[in-house]
Structures are given as structure tokens and as C-alpha cells.
PDB file of C-alpha atoms and ligand atoms in Angstrom:
ATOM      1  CA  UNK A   1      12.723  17.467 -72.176  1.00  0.00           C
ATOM      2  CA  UNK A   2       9.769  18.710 -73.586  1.00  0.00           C
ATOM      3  CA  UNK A   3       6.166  16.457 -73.706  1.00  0.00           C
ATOM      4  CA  UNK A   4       8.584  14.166 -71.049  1.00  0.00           C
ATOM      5  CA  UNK A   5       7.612  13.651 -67.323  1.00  0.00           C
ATOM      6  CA  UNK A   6      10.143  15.473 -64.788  1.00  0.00           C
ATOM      7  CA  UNK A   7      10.921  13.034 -62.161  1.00  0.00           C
ATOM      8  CA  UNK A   8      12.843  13.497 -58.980  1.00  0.00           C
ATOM      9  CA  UNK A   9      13.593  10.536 -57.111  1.00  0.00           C
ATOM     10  CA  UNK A  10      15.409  10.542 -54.027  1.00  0.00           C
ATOM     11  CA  UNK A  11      17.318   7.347 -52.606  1.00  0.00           C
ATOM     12  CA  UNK A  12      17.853   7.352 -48.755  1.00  0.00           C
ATOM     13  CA  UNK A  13      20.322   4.157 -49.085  1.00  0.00           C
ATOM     14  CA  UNK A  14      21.184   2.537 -45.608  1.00  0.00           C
ATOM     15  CA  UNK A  15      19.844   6.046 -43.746  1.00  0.00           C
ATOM     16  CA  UNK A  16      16.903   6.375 -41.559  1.00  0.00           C
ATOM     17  CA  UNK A  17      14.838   5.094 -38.418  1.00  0.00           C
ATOM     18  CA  UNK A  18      11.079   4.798 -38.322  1.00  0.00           C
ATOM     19  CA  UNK A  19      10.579   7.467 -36.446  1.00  0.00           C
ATOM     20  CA  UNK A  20      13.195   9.554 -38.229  1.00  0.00           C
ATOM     21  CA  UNK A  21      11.305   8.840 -41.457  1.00  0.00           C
ATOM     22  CA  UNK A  22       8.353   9.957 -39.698  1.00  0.00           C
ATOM     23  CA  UNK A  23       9.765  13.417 -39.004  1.00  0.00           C
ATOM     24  CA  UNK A  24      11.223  13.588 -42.559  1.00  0.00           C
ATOM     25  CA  UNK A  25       7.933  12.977 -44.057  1.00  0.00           C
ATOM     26  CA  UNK A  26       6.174  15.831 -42.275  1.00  0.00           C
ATOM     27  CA  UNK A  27       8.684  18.254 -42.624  1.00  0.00           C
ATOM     28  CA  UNK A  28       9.128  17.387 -46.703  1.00  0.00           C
ATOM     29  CA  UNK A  29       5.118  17.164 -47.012  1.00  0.00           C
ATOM     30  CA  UNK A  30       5.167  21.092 -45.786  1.00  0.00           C
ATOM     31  CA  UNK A  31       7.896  22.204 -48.319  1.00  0.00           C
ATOM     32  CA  UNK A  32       5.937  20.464 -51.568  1.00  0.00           C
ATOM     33  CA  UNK A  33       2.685  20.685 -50.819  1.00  0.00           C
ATOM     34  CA  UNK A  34       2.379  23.508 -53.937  1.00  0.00           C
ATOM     35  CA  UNK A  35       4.577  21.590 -56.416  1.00  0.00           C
ATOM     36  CA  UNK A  36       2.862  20.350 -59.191  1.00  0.00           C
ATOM     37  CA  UNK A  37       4.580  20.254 -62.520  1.00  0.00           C
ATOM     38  CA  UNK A  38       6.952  17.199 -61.370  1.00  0.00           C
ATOM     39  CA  UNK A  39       7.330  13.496 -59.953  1.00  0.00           C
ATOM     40  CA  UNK A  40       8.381  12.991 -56.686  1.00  0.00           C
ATOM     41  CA  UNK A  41      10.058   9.785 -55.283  1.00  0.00           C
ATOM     42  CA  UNK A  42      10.822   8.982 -52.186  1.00  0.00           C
ATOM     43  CA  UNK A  43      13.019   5.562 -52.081  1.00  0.00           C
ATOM     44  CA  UNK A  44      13.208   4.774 -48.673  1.00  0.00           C
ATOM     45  CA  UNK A  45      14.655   0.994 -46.742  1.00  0.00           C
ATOM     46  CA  UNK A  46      12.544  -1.432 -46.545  1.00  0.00           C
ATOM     47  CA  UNK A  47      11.885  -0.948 -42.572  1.00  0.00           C
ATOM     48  CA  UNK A  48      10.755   2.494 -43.402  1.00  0.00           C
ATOM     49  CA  UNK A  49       7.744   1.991 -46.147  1.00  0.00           C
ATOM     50  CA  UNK A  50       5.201   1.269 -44.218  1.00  0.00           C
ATOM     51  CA  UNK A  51       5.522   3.912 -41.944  1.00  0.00           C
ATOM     52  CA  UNK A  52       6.062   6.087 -45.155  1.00  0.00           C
ATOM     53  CA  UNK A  53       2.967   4.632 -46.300  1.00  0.00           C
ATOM     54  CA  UNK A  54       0.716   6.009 -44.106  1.00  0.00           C
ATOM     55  CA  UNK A  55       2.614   9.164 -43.614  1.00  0.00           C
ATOM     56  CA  UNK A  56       2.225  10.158 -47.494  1.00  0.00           C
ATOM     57  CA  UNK A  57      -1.011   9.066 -48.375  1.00  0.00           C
ATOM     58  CA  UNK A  58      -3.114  11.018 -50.432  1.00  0.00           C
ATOM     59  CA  UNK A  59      -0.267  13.276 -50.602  1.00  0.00           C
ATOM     60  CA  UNK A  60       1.976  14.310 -54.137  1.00  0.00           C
ATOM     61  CA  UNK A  61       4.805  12.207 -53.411  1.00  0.00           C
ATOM     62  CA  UNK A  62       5.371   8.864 -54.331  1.00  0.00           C
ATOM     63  CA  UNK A  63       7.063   5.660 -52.952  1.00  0.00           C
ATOM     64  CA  UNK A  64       9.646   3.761 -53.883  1.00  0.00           C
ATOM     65  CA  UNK A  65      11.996   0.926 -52.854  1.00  0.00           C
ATOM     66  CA  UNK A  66      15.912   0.322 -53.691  1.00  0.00           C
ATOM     67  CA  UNK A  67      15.983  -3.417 -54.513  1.00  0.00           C
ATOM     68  CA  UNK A  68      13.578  -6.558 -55.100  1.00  0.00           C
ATOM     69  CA  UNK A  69      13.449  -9.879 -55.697  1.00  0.00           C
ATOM     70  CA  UNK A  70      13.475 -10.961 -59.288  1.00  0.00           C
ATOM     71  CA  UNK A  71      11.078 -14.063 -57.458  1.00  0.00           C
ATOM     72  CA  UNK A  72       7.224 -13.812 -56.581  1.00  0.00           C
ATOM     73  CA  UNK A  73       7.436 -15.530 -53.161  1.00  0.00           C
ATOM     74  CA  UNK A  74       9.037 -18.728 -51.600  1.00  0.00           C
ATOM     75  CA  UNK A  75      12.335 -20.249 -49.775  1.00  0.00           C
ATOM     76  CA  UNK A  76      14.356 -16.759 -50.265  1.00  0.00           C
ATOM     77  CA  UNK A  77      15.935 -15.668 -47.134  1.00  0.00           C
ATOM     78  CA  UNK A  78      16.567 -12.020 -46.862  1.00  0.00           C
ATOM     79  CA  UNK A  79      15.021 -10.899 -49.860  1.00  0.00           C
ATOM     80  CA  UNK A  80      11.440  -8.746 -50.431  1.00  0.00           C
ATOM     81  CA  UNK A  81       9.008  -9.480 -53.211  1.00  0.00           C
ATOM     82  CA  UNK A  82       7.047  -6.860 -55.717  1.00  0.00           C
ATOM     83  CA  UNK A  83       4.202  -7.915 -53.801  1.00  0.00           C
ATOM     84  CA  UNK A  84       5.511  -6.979 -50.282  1.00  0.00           C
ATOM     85  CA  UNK A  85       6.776  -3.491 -51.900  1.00  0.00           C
ATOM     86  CA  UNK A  86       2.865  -3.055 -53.291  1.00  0.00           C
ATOM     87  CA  UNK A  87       1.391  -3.763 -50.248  1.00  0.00           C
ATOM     88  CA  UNK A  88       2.716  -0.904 -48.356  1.00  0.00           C
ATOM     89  CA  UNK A  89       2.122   1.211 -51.478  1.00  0.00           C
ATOM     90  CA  UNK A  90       5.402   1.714 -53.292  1.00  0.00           C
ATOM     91  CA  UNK A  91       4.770   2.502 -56.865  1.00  0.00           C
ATOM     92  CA  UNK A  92       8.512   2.437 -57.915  1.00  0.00           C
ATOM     93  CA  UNK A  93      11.320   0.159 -57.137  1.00  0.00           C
ATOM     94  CA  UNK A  94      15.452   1.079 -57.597  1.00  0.00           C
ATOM     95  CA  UNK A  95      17.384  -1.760 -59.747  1.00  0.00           C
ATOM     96  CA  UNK A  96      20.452  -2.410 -60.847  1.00  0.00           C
ATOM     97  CA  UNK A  97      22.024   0.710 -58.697  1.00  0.00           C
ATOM     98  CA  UNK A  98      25.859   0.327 -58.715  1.00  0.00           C
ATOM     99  CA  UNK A  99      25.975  -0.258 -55.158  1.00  0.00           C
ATOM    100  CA  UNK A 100      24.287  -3.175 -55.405  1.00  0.00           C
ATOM    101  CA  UNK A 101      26.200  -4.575 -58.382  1.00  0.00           C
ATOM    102  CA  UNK A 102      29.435  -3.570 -57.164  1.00  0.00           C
ATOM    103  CA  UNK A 103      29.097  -4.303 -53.535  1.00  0.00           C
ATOM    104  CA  UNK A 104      26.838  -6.953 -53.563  1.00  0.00           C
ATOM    105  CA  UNK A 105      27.717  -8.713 -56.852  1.00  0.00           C
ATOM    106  CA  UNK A 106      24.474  -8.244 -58.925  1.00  0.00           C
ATOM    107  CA  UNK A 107      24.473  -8.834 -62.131  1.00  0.00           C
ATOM    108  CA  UNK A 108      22.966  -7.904 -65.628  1.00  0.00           C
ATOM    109  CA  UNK A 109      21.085 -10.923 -65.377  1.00  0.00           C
ATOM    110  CA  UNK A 110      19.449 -10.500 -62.206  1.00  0.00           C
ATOM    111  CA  UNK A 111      18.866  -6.989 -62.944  1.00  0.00           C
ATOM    112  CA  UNK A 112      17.540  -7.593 -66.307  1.00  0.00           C
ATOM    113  CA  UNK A 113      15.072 -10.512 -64.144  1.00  0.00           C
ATOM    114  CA  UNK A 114      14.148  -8.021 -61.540  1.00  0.00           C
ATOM    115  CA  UNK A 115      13.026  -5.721 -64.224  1.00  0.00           C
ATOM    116  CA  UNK A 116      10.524  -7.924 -65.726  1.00  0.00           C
ATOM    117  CA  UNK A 117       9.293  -9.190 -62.343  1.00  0.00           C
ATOM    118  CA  UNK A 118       8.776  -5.343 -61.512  1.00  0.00           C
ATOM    119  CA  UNK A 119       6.585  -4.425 -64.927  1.00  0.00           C
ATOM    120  CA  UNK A 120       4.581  -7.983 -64.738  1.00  0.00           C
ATOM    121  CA  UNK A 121       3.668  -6.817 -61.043  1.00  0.00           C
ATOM    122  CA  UNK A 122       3.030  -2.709 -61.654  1.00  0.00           C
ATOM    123  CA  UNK A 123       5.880  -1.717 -60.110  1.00  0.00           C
ATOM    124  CA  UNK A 124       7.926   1.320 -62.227  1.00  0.00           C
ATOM    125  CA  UNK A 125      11.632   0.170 -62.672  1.00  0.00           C
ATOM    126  CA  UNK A 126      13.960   2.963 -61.995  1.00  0.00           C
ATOM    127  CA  UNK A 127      16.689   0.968 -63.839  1.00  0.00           C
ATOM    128  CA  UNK A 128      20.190   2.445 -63.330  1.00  0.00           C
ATOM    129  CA  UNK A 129      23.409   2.352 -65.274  1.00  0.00           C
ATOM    130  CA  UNK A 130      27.004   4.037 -64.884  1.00  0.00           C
ATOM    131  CA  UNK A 131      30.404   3.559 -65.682  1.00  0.00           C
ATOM    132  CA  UNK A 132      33.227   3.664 -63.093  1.00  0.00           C
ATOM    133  CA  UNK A 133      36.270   6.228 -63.539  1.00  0.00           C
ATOM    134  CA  UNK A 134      38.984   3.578 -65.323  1.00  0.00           C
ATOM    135  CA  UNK A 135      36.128   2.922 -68.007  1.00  0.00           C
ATOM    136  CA  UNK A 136      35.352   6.777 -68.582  1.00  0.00           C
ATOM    137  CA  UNK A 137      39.563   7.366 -68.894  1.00  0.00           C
ATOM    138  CA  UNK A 138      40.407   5.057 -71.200  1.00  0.00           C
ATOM    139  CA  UNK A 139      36.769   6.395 -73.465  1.00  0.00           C
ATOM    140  CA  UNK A 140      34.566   3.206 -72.473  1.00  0.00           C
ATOM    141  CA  UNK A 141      31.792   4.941 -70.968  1.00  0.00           C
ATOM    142  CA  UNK A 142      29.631   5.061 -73.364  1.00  0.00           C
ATOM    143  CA  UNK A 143      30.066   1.292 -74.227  1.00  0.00           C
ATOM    144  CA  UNK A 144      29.697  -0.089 -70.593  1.00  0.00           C
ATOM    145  CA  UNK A 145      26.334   2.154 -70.063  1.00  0.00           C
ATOM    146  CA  UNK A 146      24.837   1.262 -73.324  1.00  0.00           C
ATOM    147  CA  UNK A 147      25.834  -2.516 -72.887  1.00  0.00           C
ATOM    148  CA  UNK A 148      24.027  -2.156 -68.865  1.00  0.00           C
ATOM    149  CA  UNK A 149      21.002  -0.928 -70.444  1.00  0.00           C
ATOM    150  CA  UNK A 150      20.347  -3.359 -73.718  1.00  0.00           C
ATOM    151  CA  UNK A 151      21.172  -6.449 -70.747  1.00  0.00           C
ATOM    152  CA  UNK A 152      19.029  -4.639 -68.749  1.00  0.00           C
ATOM    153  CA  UNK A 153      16.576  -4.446 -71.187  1.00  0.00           C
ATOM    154  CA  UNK A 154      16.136  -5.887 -74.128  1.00  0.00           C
ATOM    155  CA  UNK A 155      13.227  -8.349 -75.002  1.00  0.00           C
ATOM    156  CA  UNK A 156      10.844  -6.115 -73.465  1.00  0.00           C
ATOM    157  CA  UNK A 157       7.583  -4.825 -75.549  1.00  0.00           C
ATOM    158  CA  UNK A 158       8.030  -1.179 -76.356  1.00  0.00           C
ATOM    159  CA  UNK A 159       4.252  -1.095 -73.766  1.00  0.00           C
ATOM    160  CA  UNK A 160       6.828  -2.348 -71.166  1.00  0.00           C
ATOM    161  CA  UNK A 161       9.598  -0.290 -71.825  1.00  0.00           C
ATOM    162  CA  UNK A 162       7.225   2.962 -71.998  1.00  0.00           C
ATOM    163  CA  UNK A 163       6.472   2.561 -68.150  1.00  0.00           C
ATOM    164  CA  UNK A 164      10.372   2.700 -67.048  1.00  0.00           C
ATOM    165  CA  UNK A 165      12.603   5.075 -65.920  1.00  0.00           C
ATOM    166  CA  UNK A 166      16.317   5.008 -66.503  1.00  0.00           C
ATOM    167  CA  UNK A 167      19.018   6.232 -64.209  1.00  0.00           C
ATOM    168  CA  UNK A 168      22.608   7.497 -65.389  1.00  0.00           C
ATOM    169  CA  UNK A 169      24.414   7.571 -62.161  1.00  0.00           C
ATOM    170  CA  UNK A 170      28.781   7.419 -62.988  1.00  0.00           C
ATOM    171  CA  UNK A 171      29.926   5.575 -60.249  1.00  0.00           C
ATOM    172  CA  UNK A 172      32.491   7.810 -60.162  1.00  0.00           C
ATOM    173  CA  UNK A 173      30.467  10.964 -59.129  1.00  0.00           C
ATOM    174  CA  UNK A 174      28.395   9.104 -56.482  1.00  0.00           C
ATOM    175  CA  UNK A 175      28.837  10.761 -53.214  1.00  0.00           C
ATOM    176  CA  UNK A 176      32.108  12.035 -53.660  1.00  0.00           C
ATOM    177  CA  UNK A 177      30.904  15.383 -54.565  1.00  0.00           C
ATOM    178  CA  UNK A 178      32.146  15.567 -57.749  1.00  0.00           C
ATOM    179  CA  UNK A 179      29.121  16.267 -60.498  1.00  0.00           C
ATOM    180  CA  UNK A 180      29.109  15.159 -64.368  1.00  0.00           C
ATOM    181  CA  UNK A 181      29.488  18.024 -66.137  1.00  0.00           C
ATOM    182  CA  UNK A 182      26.019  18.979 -67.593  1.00  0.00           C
ATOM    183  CA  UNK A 183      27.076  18.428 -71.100  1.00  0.00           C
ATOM    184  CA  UNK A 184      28.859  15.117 -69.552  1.00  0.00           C
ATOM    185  CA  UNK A 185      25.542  13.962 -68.394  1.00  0.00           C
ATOM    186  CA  UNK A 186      23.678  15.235 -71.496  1.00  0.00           C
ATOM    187  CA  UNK A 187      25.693  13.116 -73.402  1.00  0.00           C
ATOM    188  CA  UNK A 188      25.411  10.234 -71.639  1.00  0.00           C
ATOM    189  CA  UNK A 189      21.798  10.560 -71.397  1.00  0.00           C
ATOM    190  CA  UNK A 190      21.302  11.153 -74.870  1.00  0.00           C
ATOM    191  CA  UNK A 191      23.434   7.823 -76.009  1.00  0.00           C
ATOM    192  CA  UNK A 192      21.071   6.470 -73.576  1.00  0.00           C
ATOM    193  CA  UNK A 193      17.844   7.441 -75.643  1.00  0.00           C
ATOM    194  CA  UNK A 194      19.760   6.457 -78.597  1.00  0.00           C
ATOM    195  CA  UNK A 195      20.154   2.703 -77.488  1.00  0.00           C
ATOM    196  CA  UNK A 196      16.205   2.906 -76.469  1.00  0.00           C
ATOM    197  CA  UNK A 197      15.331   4.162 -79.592  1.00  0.00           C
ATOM    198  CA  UNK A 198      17.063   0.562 -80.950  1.00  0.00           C
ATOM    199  CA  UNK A 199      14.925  -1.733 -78.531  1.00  0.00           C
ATOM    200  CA  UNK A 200      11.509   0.674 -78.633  1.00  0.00           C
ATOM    201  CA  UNK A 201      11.897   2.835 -81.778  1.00  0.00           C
ATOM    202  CA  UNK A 202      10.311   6.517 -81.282  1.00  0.00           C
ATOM    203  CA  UNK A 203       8.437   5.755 -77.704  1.00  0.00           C
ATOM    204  CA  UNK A 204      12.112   6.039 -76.411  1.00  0.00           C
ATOM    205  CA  UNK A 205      10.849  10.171 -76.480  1.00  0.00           C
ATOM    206  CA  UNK A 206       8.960   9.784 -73.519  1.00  0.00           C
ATOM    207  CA  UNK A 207      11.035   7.658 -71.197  1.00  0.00           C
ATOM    208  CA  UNK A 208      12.295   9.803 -68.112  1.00  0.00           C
ATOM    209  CA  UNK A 209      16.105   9.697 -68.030  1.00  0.00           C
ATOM    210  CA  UNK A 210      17.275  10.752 -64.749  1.00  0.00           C
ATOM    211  CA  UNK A 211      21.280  11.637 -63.705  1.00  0.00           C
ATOM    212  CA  UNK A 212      22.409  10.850 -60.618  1.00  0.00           C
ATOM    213  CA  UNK A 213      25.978  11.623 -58.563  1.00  0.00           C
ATOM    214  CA  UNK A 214      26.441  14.422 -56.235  1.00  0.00           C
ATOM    215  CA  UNK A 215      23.013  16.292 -57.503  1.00  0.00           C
ATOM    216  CA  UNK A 216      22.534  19.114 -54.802  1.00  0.00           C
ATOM    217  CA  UNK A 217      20.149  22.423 -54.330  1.00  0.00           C
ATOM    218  CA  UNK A 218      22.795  24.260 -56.320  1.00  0.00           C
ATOM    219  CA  UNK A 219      23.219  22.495 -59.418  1.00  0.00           C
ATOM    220  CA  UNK A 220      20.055  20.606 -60.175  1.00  0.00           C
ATOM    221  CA  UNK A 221      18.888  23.966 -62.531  1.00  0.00           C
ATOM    222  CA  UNK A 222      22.005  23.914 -64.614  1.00  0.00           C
ATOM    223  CA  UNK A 223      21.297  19.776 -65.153  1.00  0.00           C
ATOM    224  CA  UNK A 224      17.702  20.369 -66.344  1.00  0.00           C
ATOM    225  CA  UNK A 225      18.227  22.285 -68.620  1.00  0.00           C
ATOM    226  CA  UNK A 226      19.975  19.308 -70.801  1.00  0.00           C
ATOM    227  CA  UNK A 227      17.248  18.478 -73.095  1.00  0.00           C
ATOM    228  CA  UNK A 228      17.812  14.554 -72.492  1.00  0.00           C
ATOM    229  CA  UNK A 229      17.942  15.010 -68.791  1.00  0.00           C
ATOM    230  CA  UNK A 230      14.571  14.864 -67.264  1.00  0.00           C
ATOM    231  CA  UNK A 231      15.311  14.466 -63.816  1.00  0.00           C
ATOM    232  CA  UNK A 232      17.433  13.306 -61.049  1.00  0.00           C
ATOM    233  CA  UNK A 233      18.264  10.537 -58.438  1.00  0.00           C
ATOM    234  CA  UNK A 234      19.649  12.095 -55.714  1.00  0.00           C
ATOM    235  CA  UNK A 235      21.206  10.796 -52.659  1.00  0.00           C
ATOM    236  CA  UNK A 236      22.611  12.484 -49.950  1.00  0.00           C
ATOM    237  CA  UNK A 237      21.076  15.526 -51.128  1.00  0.00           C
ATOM    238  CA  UNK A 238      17.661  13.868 -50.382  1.00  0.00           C
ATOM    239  CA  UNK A 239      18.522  12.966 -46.887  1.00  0.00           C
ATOM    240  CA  UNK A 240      17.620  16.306 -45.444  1.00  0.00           C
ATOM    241  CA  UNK A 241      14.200  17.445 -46.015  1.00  0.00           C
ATOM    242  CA  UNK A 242      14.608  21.175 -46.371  1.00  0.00           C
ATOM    243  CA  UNK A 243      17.362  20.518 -48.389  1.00  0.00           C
ATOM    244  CA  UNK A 244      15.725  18.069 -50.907  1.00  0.00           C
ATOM    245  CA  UNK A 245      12.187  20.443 -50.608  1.00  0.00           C
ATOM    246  CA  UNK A 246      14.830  23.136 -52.026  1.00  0.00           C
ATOM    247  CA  UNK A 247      16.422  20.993 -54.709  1.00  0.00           C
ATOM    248  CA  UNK A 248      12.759  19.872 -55.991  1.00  0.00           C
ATOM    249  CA  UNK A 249      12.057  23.758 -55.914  1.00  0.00           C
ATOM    250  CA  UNK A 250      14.753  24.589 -57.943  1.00  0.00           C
ATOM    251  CA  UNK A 251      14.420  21.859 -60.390  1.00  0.00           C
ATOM    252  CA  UNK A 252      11.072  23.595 -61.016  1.00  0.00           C
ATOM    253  CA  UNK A 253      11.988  26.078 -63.848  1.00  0.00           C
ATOM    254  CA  UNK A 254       9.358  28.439 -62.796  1.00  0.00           C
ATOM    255  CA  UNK A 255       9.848  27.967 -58.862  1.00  0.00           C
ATOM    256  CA  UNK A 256      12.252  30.471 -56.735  1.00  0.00           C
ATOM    257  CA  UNK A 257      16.053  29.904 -57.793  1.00  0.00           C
ATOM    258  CA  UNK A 258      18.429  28.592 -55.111  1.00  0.00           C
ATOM    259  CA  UNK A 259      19.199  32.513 -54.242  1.00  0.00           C
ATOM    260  CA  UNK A 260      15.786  33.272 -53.072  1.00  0.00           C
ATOM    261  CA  UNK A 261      15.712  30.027 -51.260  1.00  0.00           C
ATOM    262  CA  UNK A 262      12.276  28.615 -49.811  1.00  0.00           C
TER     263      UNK A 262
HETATM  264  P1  13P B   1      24.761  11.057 -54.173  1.00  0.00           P
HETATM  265  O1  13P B   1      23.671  12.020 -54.576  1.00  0.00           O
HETATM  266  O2  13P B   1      24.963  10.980 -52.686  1.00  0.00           O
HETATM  267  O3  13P B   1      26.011  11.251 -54.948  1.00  0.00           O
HETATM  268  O4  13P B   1      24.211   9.582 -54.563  1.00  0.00           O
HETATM  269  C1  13P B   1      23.728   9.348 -55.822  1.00  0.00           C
HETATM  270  C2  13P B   1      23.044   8.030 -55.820  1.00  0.00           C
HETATM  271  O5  13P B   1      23.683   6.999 -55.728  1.00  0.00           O
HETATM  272  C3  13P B   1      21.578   8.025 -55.916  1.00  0.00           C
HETATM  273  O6  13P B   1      21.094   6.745 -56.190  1.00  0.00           O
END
């Protein structure tokens, strides 16, 4: 982990009003005001950004969207461009989350699209990958995830790939409560880095590689300490903002443990 940004992102999904997000921000702001040594994401729906916008400006934490268009502009009903997400001052953009490919049939393809549109625009790709549970039994994980992320990926300049992030999220441990083991996700994460190293040679050291699936107050500590795991992208863990202020605090190696609370 060392020499290797700490990033925690969180991803709201389908969750939160205006005025809700409102509320959240001020709370959050409060808790994380004194945290310095890490990134801090908040991915929020679309409807919600602007509002966010203005709510965390000139503040530590960042914003961030969970989907774009792979297009600049034009006849695309329903969809949101890089340049819509920039305008209300997201820095970071979600793609290729497994909700979206399972649920709403995206594909490597598109994902691998959306990522270029992202860097050519200055938006960081959070790009994520996972593996559902009949892939991990029958010892295709590692296979499907390193397939996701050369599709994802490849024919990018090492420049580009040194301004993404990649998310390891197992499908299998999203909101169901059910963590990767540590050394599961270390794993993982560090056949990840291995399959950057092919398409970017050493740079792949400094890419963030976040896990994500049931990542809570009480077991982000154990996670970071995996040296190939340099952050997280949580969900519902992120949807309360006490709750997420604690997480963030505990993900902080030299911040109060979960015991002392905040
Ligand atoms: P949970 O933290 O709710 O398991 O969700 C993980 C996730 O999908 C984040 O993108």
C-alpha cells in the first residue's frame, strides 16, 4: 500500500432525495473535516450532484457519478455525458459496476468505451470488476476478473492507465453482508496488479485498487491492511453519514479504532 493513494469511495446507488443529500452532506462534512491522509468519494445519482456540488465545495471530499455515456453529446435518450458530470463538478465517475452489467446488460465493450470517453474528458474511471459465486466455486474467479479488466482496459497509454482506479467488488458479497475474506480480497487484488503490470509495466504500483462488498465500520481496518488493497467502495455502509464518517475514521491507521468510536 505504501507510496499508493488511499481512496474511499462511497456509492449511494438508487438512494437519496435532494434534500436528503443535503442533510447527508452537512452531517458527513462535520465528521471529516480533520481527515487528511485519504481520498474521499462521494458517488451520488445523478439528481443529487448538483446539489452535492455546492454543498461540498471547497471542502475534502470529492464527487463522483455511477455511470456515463461512452458518447460526447447528441440523440441519446436517458443517458448523461462526461461533460454534464464536469459541469456540476464530479471528478470521478463509477463504470462497469456489476449492477449495471448484470441488470442492465452492459458490456465489456461499452465499459471499455466509457472508460476512454472518461480519461479523454478528465474524469477518473473507478473501473470495477467481480466474479459472481458459480465462477468463484468452480475456481474461475480469477480468470473472469482478469479477463473484465484487460477488456476493460487494454489499449490505453500507461499516462492513461496511471489516472484510474480499479474496483474488486465479488458480486457475490455485494450487499448480502457477507465480506471477502481479507486474504480473499488480497488475492484478488493482487492478480489484479499483476494483469496491470502486463498492459502498464511497473506504473501498475501506484494504481489505487479498491474492494468492495459488504465493507462496514467494523472491518474496513482488517482490509487495509492487505498490502494490494488501497481502499474501498462501499455501499450501504456509505448511506449513513455517521456511519461512513466512522468507516473513513477507521480506515485511517492512525485515527480512533471502531472501539473508541467518533
Ligand atoms: P455493499 O457495500 O452494500 O455491499 O455494496 C457494495 C457496492 O456495490 C459498492 O459499489
Amino acid at each position: 500500500m505504501a507510496n499508493r493513494r488511499t481512496v474511499i469511495a462511497g456509492n449511494w446507488k438508487m438512494f437519496k432525495t435532494t434534500g436528503e443529500a443535503t442533510d447527508y452532506a452537512v452531517r458527513f462534512l462535520e465528521e471529516v473535516k480533520e481527515v487528511t491522509d485519504l481520498d474521499i468519494i462521494l458517488c451520488a445519482p445523478f439528481t443529487a450532484l448538483y446539489t452535492l456540488k455546492n454543498e461540498l465545495e471547497e471542502s475534502i471530499v470529492h464527487l463522483g457519478a455511477q455511470n456515463m455515456a461512452w458518447a460526447d453529446q447528441g440523440a441519446y435518450t436517458g443517458e448523461i455525458s462526461a461533460q454534464m458530470l464536469l459541469d456540476v463538478a464530479c471528478t470521478y465517475v463509477i463504470l462497469g459496476h456489476s449492477e449495471r452489467r448484470e441488470m442492465f446488460g452492459e458490456t465489456d465493450e461499452e465499459i471499455a468505451k466509457k472508460v476512454r470517453q472518461a480519461l479523454a474528458t478528465g474524469l477518473t474511471p473507478i473501473v470495477c470488476c467481480g466474479e459472481n459465486l458459480n465462477l468463484r466455486e468452480e475456481g474461475k474467479a480469477v480468470e473472469r476478473v482478469q479477463g473484465q479488466v484487460t477488456r476493460a482496459l487494454e489499449g490505453l497509454s500507461t499516462e492513461e492507465l496511471s489516472k484510474i482506479i480499479v474496483a474488486y467488488e465479488p458480486i457475490w458479497a455485494i450487499g448480502t453482508g457477507k465480506t471477502a475474506s481479507s486474504k480473499d480480497a488480497q488475492e484478488m487484488c493482487a492478480s489484479i496488479r499483476a494483469t496491470l503490470k502486463v498492459l502498464m509495466g511497473l506504473a501498475a504500483e501506484k494504481v489505487p485498487i479498491l474492494y468492495g462488498g459488504s465493507v462496514k465500520a467494523e472491518n474496513i481496518a482488517e482490509l487495509m491492511t492487505e498490502p494490494d488493497v488501497d481502499g474501498a467502495l462501499v455501499g450501504g455502509a456509505s448511506l449513513d453519514p455517521l456511519s461512513f464518517a466512522k468507516l473513513i475514521l477507521n480506515a485511517v491507521p492512525s485515527s480512533v479504532s471502531v472501539e473508541e468510536g467518533i
